[in-house]
Coordinates of C-alpha atoms in Angstrom, one line a residue:
M1 CA -12.0 -6.8 13.3
E2 CA -11.4 -8.6 10.0
L3 CA -7.8 -8.7 8.9
S4 CA -6.8 -8.1 5.3
H5 CA -3.6 -9.2 3.6
D6 CA -2.5 -5.6 3.3
H7 CA -3.0 -5.1 7.1
L8 CA -0.5 -7.9 7.8
L9 CA 2.2 -6.4 5.6
D10 CA 1.9 -3.2 7.6
S11 CA 4.6 -2.9 10.2
E12 CA 2.0 -1.6 12.7
A13 CA 0.0 -4.9 12.3
L14 CA -0.7 -7.2 15.2
P15 CA 2.4 -9.1 16.3
L16 CA 3.0 -12.7 15.2
P17 CA 4.1 -15.4 17.7
E18 CA 7.7 -16.5 17.8
P19 CA 9.3 -17.9 15.7
W20 CA 7.1 -16.3 12.9
T21 CA 8.2 -13.0 11.3
R22 CA 6.4 -10.8 8.9
I23 CA 7.9 -10.6 5.4
L24 CA 8.5 -7.0 4.6
D25 CA 11.2 -7.4 1.9
S26 CA 9.5 -7.5 -1.6
G27 CA 12.4 -9.7 -2.9
T28 CA 11.9 -12.4 -0.2
R29 CA 8.1 -12.2 -0.7
S30 CA 8.5 -12.7 -4.5
A31 CA 10.9 -15.6 -4.1
L32 CA 8.6 -17.4 -1.7
E33 CA 5.6 -16.8 -4.0
A34 CA 7.6 -18.1 -7.0
Q35 CA 8.8 -21.2 -5.2
L36 CA 5.2 -22.0 -4.1
K37 CA 4.1 -21.8 -7.8
V38 CA 6.9 -24.2 -8.8
E39 CA 5.9 -26.8 -6.1
V40 CA 2.2 -26.7 -6.4
G41 CA 1.0 -29.4 -8.8
E42 CA -2.3 -30.0 -10.4
G43 CA -4.9 -31.0 -7.9
H44 CA -3.2 -29.2 -5.0
P45 CA -5.7 -26.9 -3.2
L46 CA -3.6 -23.9 -4.0
S47 CA -3.2 -24.7 -7.7
G48 CA -4.3 -21.8 -9.8
K49 CA -4.6 -19.5 -6.8
S50 CA -2.9 -16.1 -6.6
V51 CA -1.2 -15.7 -3.2
T52 CA 0.9 -13.2 -1.2
A53 CA 3.7 -14.3 1.1
L54 CA 3.1 -12.7 4.4
A55 CA 5.3 -14.4 7.0
R56 CA 7.7 -17.2 7.6
C57 CA 8.8 -19.4 10.4
S58 CA 12.5 -19.0 11.3
R59 CA 12.7 -22.6 12.6
C60 CA 11.5 -24.5 9.5
D61 CA 10.5 -24.1 5.8
E62 CA 7.0 -23.0 6.5
A63 CA 5.5 -19.8 5.2
L64 CA 2.2 -18.0 5.6
F65 CA 0.4 -17.0 2.4
G66 CA -2.7 -14.9 2.0
I67 CA -5.0 -16.2 -0.7
E68 CA -6.2 -13.4 -3.1
G69 CA -9.9 -12.9 -3.3
S70 CA -10.3 -14.2 0.3
P71 CA -9.3 -11.4 2.6
A72 CA -9.6 -13.6 5.7
R73 CA -8.2 -16.8 4.2
F74 CA -4.7 -17.9 4.7
A75 CA -2.5 -21.0 4.1
Q76 CA 0.4 -22.2 6.1
V77 CA 2.6 -24.1 3.7
H78 CA 5.7 -26.3 4.2
L79 CA 7.8 -25.6 1.2
T80 CA 10.1 -28.5 0.0
W81 CA 12.4 -26.4 -2.3
R82 CA 12.1 -29.0 -5.1
P83 CA 12.7 -27.6 -8.6
A84 CA 9.5 -29.1 -10.0
P85 CA 5.8 -29.7 -8.9
D86 CA 5.5 -32.0 -5.9
T87 CA 3.2 -34.9 -5.5
A88 CA 0.2 -34.6 -3.1
P89 CA 0.1 -33.9 -0.2
W90 CA 3.2 -31.8 -0.8
P91 CA 3.7 -29.0 -0.3
W92 CA 1.9 -29.6 2.9
T93 CA -0.8 -27.0 3.4
E94 CA -3.1 -26.0 6.2
F95 CA -5.7 -23.4 5.8
L96 CA -6.0 -20.9 8.6
S97 CA -8.5 -18.2 9.6
P98 CA -8.1 -15.3 12.0
P99 CA -7.0 -14.9 14.7
L100 CA -3.7 -15.8 13.0
F101 CA -1.7 -15.3 16.2
D102 CA -3.6 -18.2 17.8
S103 CA -3.3 -20.5 14.8
L104 CA 0.4 -19.8 14.3
A105 CA 1.1 -20.2 18.0
D106 CA -0.1 -23.8 17.8
H107 CA 2.7 -24.5 15.2
A108 CA 4.8 -27.3 16.7
H109 CA 8.4 -28.0 15.8

């Protein structure tokens, strides 16, 4: 089964591993998407990409973003909360593919 970004926003979607939680609040989703746009500088792999915030880790500043135009492509990003574009390799980004549960479960703290 191929997961879409919309499927992950559905409260009936497959569960995410602890400490990841799905972002259901549109305000939180918008804030994370806006912060990512602030931090991503020219040359970053997410530069110019349209993304949707899907989940966040409750133990750190990492968030899971779906990349538009790529229904099965996701990025796990460590936001720095700087008020300006960061210098590579920040914000740290790892591209993930389904199954997301397995990829996110490997996230170490």
